[in-house]
Coordinates of C-alpha atoms and ligand atoms in Angstrom, one line a residue:
M45 CA 248.4 138.3 248.2
L46 CA 251.7 140.1 249.5
G47 CA 250.9 137.5 251.5
L48 CA 251.6 134.7 249.6
G49 CA 254.0 136.6 247.1
R50 CA 256.3 136.7 249.3
V51 CA 256.3 133.4 251.3
F52 CA 257.0 131.9 247.4
R53 CA 260.3 134.7 246.9
W54 CA 261.4 134.0 250.2
P55 CA 263.0 130.3 250.3
L56 CA 264.9 131.1 247.4
V57 CA 267.5 133.5 249.2
A58 CA 266.9 130.8 252.1
L59 CA 269.2 128.5 249.8
S60 CA 272.2 130.4 251.1
L61 CA 271.7 131.0 254.5
T62 CA 271.3 127.8 256.4
A63 CA 274.0 129.1 258.5
G64 CA 273.8 129.7 262.2
L65 CA 271.3 126.6 263.5
A66 CA 271.4 126.0 267.5
G67 CA 273.0 122.3 266.8
P68 CA 273.4 119.9 269.8
G69 CA 276.0 121.5 272.1
P70 CA 279.2 120.8 272.3
A71 CA 280.6 117.8 274.1
V72 CA 283.7 118.9 276.3
A73 CA 281.6 118.7 279.9
A74 CA 280.6 115.0 278.4
E75 CA 283.1 112.5 280.0
S76 CA 281.6 110.0 277.7
V77 CA 280.1 109.6 274.5
V78 CA 278.4 107.3 272.3
T79 CA 279.6 106.7 269.5
D80 CA 277.4 103.6 268.0
I81 CA 274.2 101.8 269.0
R82 CA 272.6 98.5 267.3
V83 CA 270.4 96.2 268.1
A84 CA 269.9 92.4 267.7
E85 CA 267.1 89.3 268.0
R86 CA 268.6 86.0 269.4
A87 CA 267.1 83.0 270.2
G88 CA 264.0 85.8 271.2
V89 CA 266.5 88.2 273.1
T90 CA 266.1 91.0 272.2
R91 CA 269.7 92.4 272.9
M92 CA 270.8 96.6 273.1
V93 CA 274.3 97.5 272.4
F94 CA 275.4 101.9 273.0
E95 CA 279.0 101.7 272.4
L96 CA 281.2 104.1 274.6
T97 CA 284.5 105.3 274.8
R98 CA 284.4 105.5 278.8
K99 CA 282.6 103.5 281.3
V100 CA 279.4 104.7 282.9
A101 CA 277.2 103.9 285.1
F102 CA 273.5 103.4 284.0
S103 CA 270.2 102.3 285.8
A104 CA 267.0 101.1 283.4
F105 CA 263.4 101.3 283.6
T106 CA 260.5 100.6 281.9
L107 CA 257.4 102.8 281.9
G108 CA 253.8 102.1 280.5
N109 CA 250.9 103.5 278.3
P110 CA 253.1 103.1 275.9
A111 CA 255.6 100.6 276.3
R112 CA 259.0 102.3 277.1
V113 CA 262.5 101.0 278.4
V114 CA 264.2 104.3 280.1
I115 CA 268.0 104.2 280.1
D116 CA 269.4 106.6 282.2
L117 CA 273.3 108.1 282.0
P118 CA 275.8 110.6 283.1
E119 CA 275.6 113.7 280.6
V120 CA 277.0 112.0 277.9
G121 CA 278.3 113.2 274.7
W122 CA 276.3 111.7 271.0
R123 CA 278.9 111.0 267.8
L124 CA 276.9 108.0 265.9
P125 CA 277.6 107.4 263.0
A126 CA 276.0 109.1 259.8
R127 CA 273.2 106.4 259.3
P128 CA 269.5 105.6 260.3
L129 CA 268.9 105.4 263.2
P130 CA 268.3 100.5 264.7
G131 CA 264.2 100.4 262.8
A132 CA 262.4 97.5 264.2
T133 CA 264.1 94.4 265.9
G134 CA 262.4 91.9 268.4
V135 CA 260.1 93.6 270.6
F136 CA 262.2 97.2 270.3
E137 CA 260.6 99.4 267.8
K138 CA 262.3 102.4 268.1
L139 CA 264.4 105.3 269.9
R140 CA 265.4 108.8 270.6
Y141 CA 267.9 110.0 272.8
G142 CA 269.7 113.3 274.6
L143 CA 269.3 115.4 277.4
Y144 CA 267.2 114.6 280.2
K145 CA 268.4 117.3 283.1
P146 CA 271.7 118.2 283.3
G147 CA 274.2 115.9 284.5
N148 CA 271.8 112.9 283.1
S149 CA 271.5 111.9 279.3
R150 CA 268.3 109.6 278.9
V151 CA 267.8 107.5 276.1
V152 CA 263.7 106.4 275.7
L153 CA 263.0 103.2 273.6
D154 CA 259.4 102.4 272.9
I155 CA 259.0 98.5 272.2
R156 CA 256.3 96.4 270.2
T157 CA 255.5 94.3 272.8
P158 CA 255.6 94.4 276.6
A159 CA 259.1 93.1 277.3
A160 CA 261.0 92.4 281.3
I161 CA 264.9 93.8 281.4
T162 CA 266.5 90.4 282.0
R163 CA 270.3 91.6 281.2
A164 CA 271.8 95.0 281.5
F165 CA 275.7 95.7 281.5
I166 CA 279.0 96.5 281.0
L167 CA 281.2 95.7 278.6
E168 CA 285.4 96.0 278.4
P169 CA 286.7 96.9 276.0
Q170 CA 287.9 93.9 273.5
G171 CA 289.7 94.5 270.6
E172 CA 288.5 97.5 268.4
K173 CA 285.6 97.4 270.6
G174 CA 285.2 99.8 273.2
F175 CA 283.2 99.8 276.4
R176 CA 279.2 98.0 275.6
A177 CA 276.5 99.2 277.3
V178 CA 274.1 96.4 276.9
I179 CA 270.6 95.9 277.8
D180 CA 268.2 92.2 277.5
L181 CA 264.5 92.5 276.7
T182 CA 262.6 89.6 276.8
P183 CA 258.9 89.1 276.4
T184 CA 256.5 88.8 278.7
T185 CA 252.7 89.0 279.3
S186 CA 250.7 92.5 279.7
E187 CA 250.1 91.8 283.3
T188 CA 253.4 91.2 284.4
F189 CA 255.2 94.8 282.7
L190 CA 251.9 97.5 283.3
R191 CA 252.5 95.4 287.5
N192 CA 256.3 96.4 287.1
A193 CA 255.8 99.3 284.8
G194 CA 257.4 102.4 286.4
K195 CA 257.2 101.2 289.7
A196 CA 260.4 99.3 291.7
P197 CA 263.0 102.0 293.0
V198 CA 266.1 102.2 290.6
R199 CA 268.5 100.2 292.0
V200 CA 272.5 100.8 292.7
T201 CA 273.9 97.4 292.9
A202 CA 278.2 97.1 292.9
P203 CA 279.7 94.7 290.9
R204 CA 279.3 91.1 291.0
P205 CA 281.0 88.4 289.6
S206 CA 279.6 88.2 286.2
P207 CA 277.6 84.8 285.0
P208 CA 278.0 83.5 281.6
L209 CA 276.6 85.2 278.3
P210 CA 274.3 83.6 276.1
A211 CA 274.8 83.2 272.1
A212 CA 275.0 87.1 271.9
A213 CA 278.6 87.6 273.3
S214 CA 281.5 86.4 273.4
P215 CA 283.0 84.5 276.6
K216 CA 286.4 86.1 276.7
N217 CA 284.1 89.4 277.2
K218 CA 284.4 90.7 280.8
M219 CA 281.2 91.6 281.9
V220 CA 281.2 94.2 285.6
L221 CA 277.5 93.2 285.9
V222 CA 274.5 91.5 284.9
K223 CA 271.0 91.1 286.4
G224 CA 270.0 87.9 287.2
P225 CA 266.4 86.7 284.9
D226 CA 264.8 85.7 287.7
Q227 CA 264.7 89.6 288.4
A228 CA 263.4 90.1 285.1
A229 CA 261.0 92.5 285.8
A230 CA 262.3 94.6 288.1
P231 CA 264.0 97.9 287.4
V232 CA 267.6 97.7 287.1
A233 CA 270.7 99.8 287.9
V234 CA 274.1 98.9 287.2
T235 CA 277.6 100.3 287.8
A236 CA 281.1 100.4 286.0
K237 CA 283.7 99.5 287.5
G238 CA 286.8 102.4 289.1
P239 CA 286.6 105.0 291.1
K240 CA 284.5 106.5 287.6
A241 CA 281.2 105.0 289.1
S242 CA 280.7 107.0 292.3
R243 CA 280.9 110.7 290.2
S244 CA 277.9 109.2 288.0
G245 CA 274.8 110.3 288.8
L246 CA 272.0 107.7 288.3
Q247 CA 267.9 108.6 288.7
P248 CA 266.4 108.7 292.4
P249 CA 263.8 106.7 293.2
P250 CA 260.5 108.2 291.6
P251 CA 258.5 110.8 293.6
P252 CA 255.9 110.3 295.3
P253 CA 252.2 110.7 294.0
Q254 CA 251.7 114.6 294.1
Q255 CA 248.5 116.9 294.9
A256 CA 246.8 118.8 291.7
T257 CA 246.6 121.9 294.2
P258 CA 243.5 124.2 292.2
F259 CA 244.6 128.3 291.0
R260 CA 242.7 130.6 293.3
L261 CA 245.3 133.6 292.0
A262 CA 243.5 137.1 291.0
P263 CA 244.3 138.2 288.0
R264 CA 247.7 139.9 287.0
K265 CA 246.5 142.8 285.7
P266 CA 248.6 144.7 283.0
E267 CA 250.5 147.6 284.6
L268 CA 250.9 150.8 283.2
K269 CA 254.7 150.9 282.5
R270 CA 256.4 152.3 285.0
R271 CA 259.4 154.7 283.8
G272 CA 262.4 152.2 283.2
K273 CA 260.3 148.9 284.0
K274 CA 261.3 146.1 281.6
R275 CA 257.9 143.9 279.9
V276 CA 259.2 140.3 280.7
V277 CA 258.4 138.1 278.5
I278 CA 259.2 134.6 278.2
I279 CA 259.7 132.6 275.1
D280 CA 260.1 128.6 275.7
P281 CA 262.1 126.7 272.2
G282 CA 259.7 123.6 272.1
H283 CA 261.1 120.1 273.0
G284 CA 264.4 119.5 272.9
G285 CA 266.9 116.6 274.2
A286 CA 265.5 113.4 274.1
D287 CA 262.3 115.4 272.6
P288 CA 263.0 116.4 269.3
G289 CA 259.4 117.3 268.7
T290 CA 258.9 116.7 264.4
I291 CA 260.8 116.1 262.3
G292 CA 261.7 117.8 259.0
I293 CA 261.8 116.4 255.2
S294 CA 265.6 117.6 255.5
G295 CA 266.1 115.7 258.5
I296 CA 265.9 118.9 260.9
Y297 CA 264.9 118.2 264.3
E298 CA 262.1 120.9 265.3
K299 CA 264.1 121.3 268.8
H300 CA 267.3 122.7 267.0
L301 CA 265.3 125.4 264.3
T302 CA 262.4 126.0 267.6
L303 CA 266.1 126.8 269.9
S304 CA 267.3 129.4 267.4
M305 CA 264.3 131.2 266.7
A306 CA 264.1 131.9 270.5
R307 CA 267.4 133.3 270.9
E308 CA 266.7 135.3 267.2
L309 CA 264.0 137.0 269.6
K310 CA 265.2 137.6 272.7
K311 CA 268.3 139.5 271.3
R312 CA 265.4 141.7 268.7
L313 CA 263.5 142.3 272.0
E314 CA 266.0 143.0 274.0
R315 CA 267.9 145.5 271.5
T316 CA 264.5 147.3 271.9
G317 CA 265.5 148.8 275.6
R318 CA 261.8 148.1 276.4
F319 CA 262.0 143.8 277.2
K320 CA 263.7 141.6 279.0
A321 CA 263.3 137.8 277.7
L322 CA 264.0 134.3 279.0
L323 CA 264.1 131.0 277.8
T324 CA 262.7 128.0 279.2
R325 CA 266.1 126.8 277.6
D326 CA 268.8 127.3 276.5
R327 CA 270.6 124.3 274.7
D328 CA 269.6 121.0 274.0
I329 CA 267.7 119.7 277.1
F330 CA 264.3 118.1 277.4
I331 CA 261.7 120.2 279.6
R332 CA 259.0 119.2 281.6
L333 CA 255.7 121.4 280.0
R334 CA 254.2 121.8 283.2
D335 CA 258.4 123.4 284.2
R336 CA 258.4 125.6 281.8
V337 CA 254.9 127.2 282.9
Q338 CA 256.3 127.3 286.6
V339 CA 259.8 129.5 284.8
A340 CA 257.3 132.1 283.6
R341 CA 255.5 131.7 286.6
D342 CA 258.3 132.4 288.5
A343 CA 260.0 134.7 286.5
K344 CA 256.5 137.4 286.4
A345 CA 256.3 137.2 282.6
E346 CA 253.6 138.7 281.1
L347 CA 253.8 136.8 278.5
F348 CA 254.3 134.7 277.7
I349 CA 255.2 132.4 274.2
S350 CA 255.9 129.1 272.9
I351 CA 257.9 128.0 269.7
H352 CA 257.5 125.2 267.8
A353 CA 256.9 123.7 263.9
D354 CA 254.5 121.2 262.7
S355 CA 254.7 118.5 260.7
V356 CA 251.4 116.4 258.3
R357 CA 250.8 114.8 256.0
D358 CA 249.9 116.1 253.4
K359 CA 253.1 117.6 252.4
S360 CA 251.2 120.5 250.1
I361 CA 250.3 121.9 253.8
K362 CA 252.1 125.2 254.5
G363 CA 251.8 128.2 256.5
S364 CA 252.0 129.9 260.7
A365 CA 249.4 129.5 262.6
V366 CA 249.4 130.9 265.9
Y367 CA 247.1 129.1 269.1
T368 CA 245.6 129.4 272.9
L369 CA 243.9 127.9 275.4
S370 CA 241.6 126.4 275.4
E371 CA 238.4 124.0 276.9
K372 CA 237.3 122.6 273.9
A373 CA 239.4 122.7 270.6
S374 CA 238.3 125.1 267.8
D375 CA 238.6 122.0 264.9
R376 CA 239.8 118.6 265.0
E377 CA 243.7 120.1 263.3
A378 CA 244.0 121.9 266.3
Q379 CA 242.8 119.5 268.7
E380 CA 245.3 116.9 266.8
L381 CA 247.9 119.3 267.0
A382 CA 248.0 119.4 271.4
D383 CA 247.8 115.8 271.3
K384 CA 251.0 115.5 269.2
E385 CA 252.7 118.9 271.1
N386 CA 251.4 117.2 274.9
K387 CA 252.8 114.0 274.3
A388 CA 256.3 115.5 274.2
D389 CA 256.7 114.4 278.8
L390 CA 255.7 111.3 277.3
I391 CA 258.5 111.4 274.5
A392 CA 260.8 111.6 276.8
G393 CA 260.4 108.7 279.5
V394 CA 258.6 111.5 281.7
D395 CA 256.2 108.4 284.0
L396 CA 253.2 109.8 284.0
T397 CA 251.2 108.0 286.6
Y398 CA 251.5 110.6 289.8
E399 CA 250.5 113.0 287.5
T400 CA 246.7 114.4 287.2
P401 CA 245.0 116.3 285.2
E402 CA 244.6 120.0 286.9
V403 CA 242.8 121.0 283.6
T404 CA 239.2 121.0 285.1
N405 CA 240.6 123.3 288.5
I406 CA 242.4 125.6 285.9
L407 CA 239.9 126.3 283.9
I408 CA 237.4 127.6 285.9
D409 CA 239.6 130.6 287.7
L410 CA 238.9 133.5 286.9
A411 CA 242.1 134.5 286.0
Q412 CA 242.5 131.8 283.8
R413 CA 239.9 133.9 281.9
E414 CA 241.3 136.7 282.8
S415 CA 244.6 135.9 281.4
M416 CA 242.6 134.2 278.0
N417 CA 241.1 136.7 277.0
Q418 CA 244.9 138.9 276.6
S419 CA 246.5 135.9 275.1
A420 CA 243.1 135.9 272.6
R421 CA 244.0 139.4 272.0
F422 CA 247.8 138.6 271.9
A423 CA 247.4 136.3 269.3
A424 CA 245.4 138.8 267.3
T425 CA 247.6 140.7 267.0
L426 CA 250.4 138.8 266.1
V427 CA 248.6 136.8 263.4
K428 CA 247.3 140.1 262.2
E429 CA 251.6 141.6 261.7
L430 CA 252.1 137.5 259.9
R431 CA 249.5 137.8 257.5
R432 CA 250.7 141.3 256.2
N433 CA 254.2 139.5 255.6
I434 CA 253.8 136.0 254.5
K435 CA 251.3 132.9 254.5
V436 CA 249.2 131.4 257.3
L437 CA 246.6 129.6 257.9
R438 CA 243.3 130.0 256.8
N439 CA 242.0 129.1 260.5
S440 CA 245.7 131.3 261.7
H441 CA 244.6 132.2 265.4
R442 CA 243.6 128.8 266.6
F443 CA 242.5 127.0 270.2
A444 CA 243.4 123.9 271.8
G445 CA 244.4 122.3 275.0
F446 CA 247.8 122.6 275.8
A447 CA 249.1 122.0 278.8
V448 CA 252.2 124.1 278.0
L449 CA 249.6 127.9 278.1
K450 CA 248.1 126.9 281.1
A451 CA 249.7 129.6 283.1
P452 CA 246.8 130.3 285.4
D453 CA 247.9 134.3 285.1
I454 CA 249.7 134.2 282.2
P455 CA 248.2 135.3 278.5
S456 CA 249.9 132.6 276.4
V457 CA 250.1 131.3 273.3
L458 CA 251.4 129.1 271.4
F459 CA 253.8 130.1 267.4
E460 CA 254.0 127.0 265.1
M461 CA 256.2 129.1 262.0
G462 CA 254.9 125.9 259.9
F463 CA 255.2 122.8 258.2
L464 CA 258.4 121.2 258.2
S465 CA 256.7 118.7 256.0
N466 CA 256.5 121.3 253.8
P467 CA 259.9 122.1 251.5
S468 CA 259.3 125.6 251.1
D469 CA 258.3 126.0 254.8
E470 CA 261.0 124.2 255.7
R471 CA 263.2 125.2 253.2
A472 CA 262.7 129.3 254.3
L473 CA 262.9 127.6 258.9
R474 CA 266.2 126.5 258.2
S475 CA 267.1 130.2 257.5
R476 CA 268.4 132.5 259.8
K477 CA 267.6 135.0 257.2
Y478 CA 264.0 133.2 257.1
R479 CA 264.0 133.5 261.2
A480 CA 265.5 136.8 261.8
R481 CA 262.5 138.4 259.8
L482 CA 259.7 136.1 261.4
A483 CA 260.9 137.3 264.7
A484 CA 260.8 141.0 263.6
M485 CA 257.0 140.4 263.3
V486 CA 256.7 138.9 266.9
V487 CA 258.3 141.9 268.4
R488 CA 256.2 144.1 266.5
S489 CA 253.3 142.1 268.3
M490 CA 254.4 143.1 270.6
E491 CA 255.3 145.6 271.4
A492 CA 251.5 146.6 269.5
Y493 CA 250.2 144.6 272.4
F494 CA 251.6 146.6 275.4
A495 CA 251.2 149.9 273.8
R496 CA 247.6 149.3 273.5
I497 CA 247.5 148.1 277.3
E498 CA 249.0 151.3 278.1
E499 CA 246.7 152.8 276.3
A500 CA 243.8 151.7 277.6
T501 CA 245.1 152.1 281.5
R502 CA 245.9 155.8 280.8
K503 CA 242.1 156.2 280.3
Ligands
ZN789 ZN1 256.2 120.7 268.4

């Protein structure tokens, strides 16, 4: 019961130590700042307005399954008013925003009904209002929506004279470019006037379909540690950029917590002198799941740990858990969690039309089986260490088909630090001191894991 006792005491310490969380990076490099996002519906048209400090080029396109509208901007800063983001209005349901890749910020709109982008333009400053990027969405049929979703290439259009606006905007506003309603269904790109437009990066057309290649790799045998050779460990802070992950009861984003924890863990691992730790991301940016796996493979890592925090409807559920890859989920909760975590690409507006499932090919591979055994071994070591110190879920080592754990030749685990839906877990995870304590447990379990491997190799 040692673990339980501690979990009740720690949050008290945590209260005064909420500092040191990885917030969004400084916006110094950003050329323009989004200062407000508004949505309104008039005469069947849903209008999204993004207020900007400077003129930018942007592009917009639709994606299906589920229906989304993606707006790509050059890298911008975000300084939104301290009130909730716009709620469901017209076809609009909700939105996410963030850095998609260096030089490219992205807004993803979930839409309630199929819609077409009928207009997109920039309004010049007027009175107290600065630059505004405007996008009009009009309901369309499912057939039309699906036919056009993600298909047509993004076009960059030169500024041209503006046709008049309906209802919502004043005729005095000067539009840089307006997309004609007759071209409703196709993705549109809009450029701002002036020399800045040419410097702003716009999205290239979607890549051609890719073939999934079966992995045929020899298992990467853990080597006997040579003198001075450090173990390479990849730390993967879950989510990022346009994908915030789960949101805590105090409003904290999972993506910020995971990055703070990853940095802490890297620091502590490297302090031992026995590890070289690399992060899959060291800023608030979106990274595709398969690219996270690729980072580990490129680095020839010997261990991959993906860091997350969970959230469930039942606020009383708390504790940490460690997950490893398996064809079949160990239980329904594990399956639901995997489904949720695997949605990251979808959430950030990645077009998954051309992605093919690689699961079958990967799972039959011998290398995968061997690394799955090692993953399970490390997971057991970590769970043992956690159980000694904090509260863990009853089935604290679980299995499911997590996309981020699919490096075929690298032992990989997913660490759910706790529940952001639970008040005491959330408070604890917000504290730097608690995260440092968790990181110390992970370091000890990694040392034990590699020590066992070295011992086994010597025999
Ligand atoms: Zn997560």
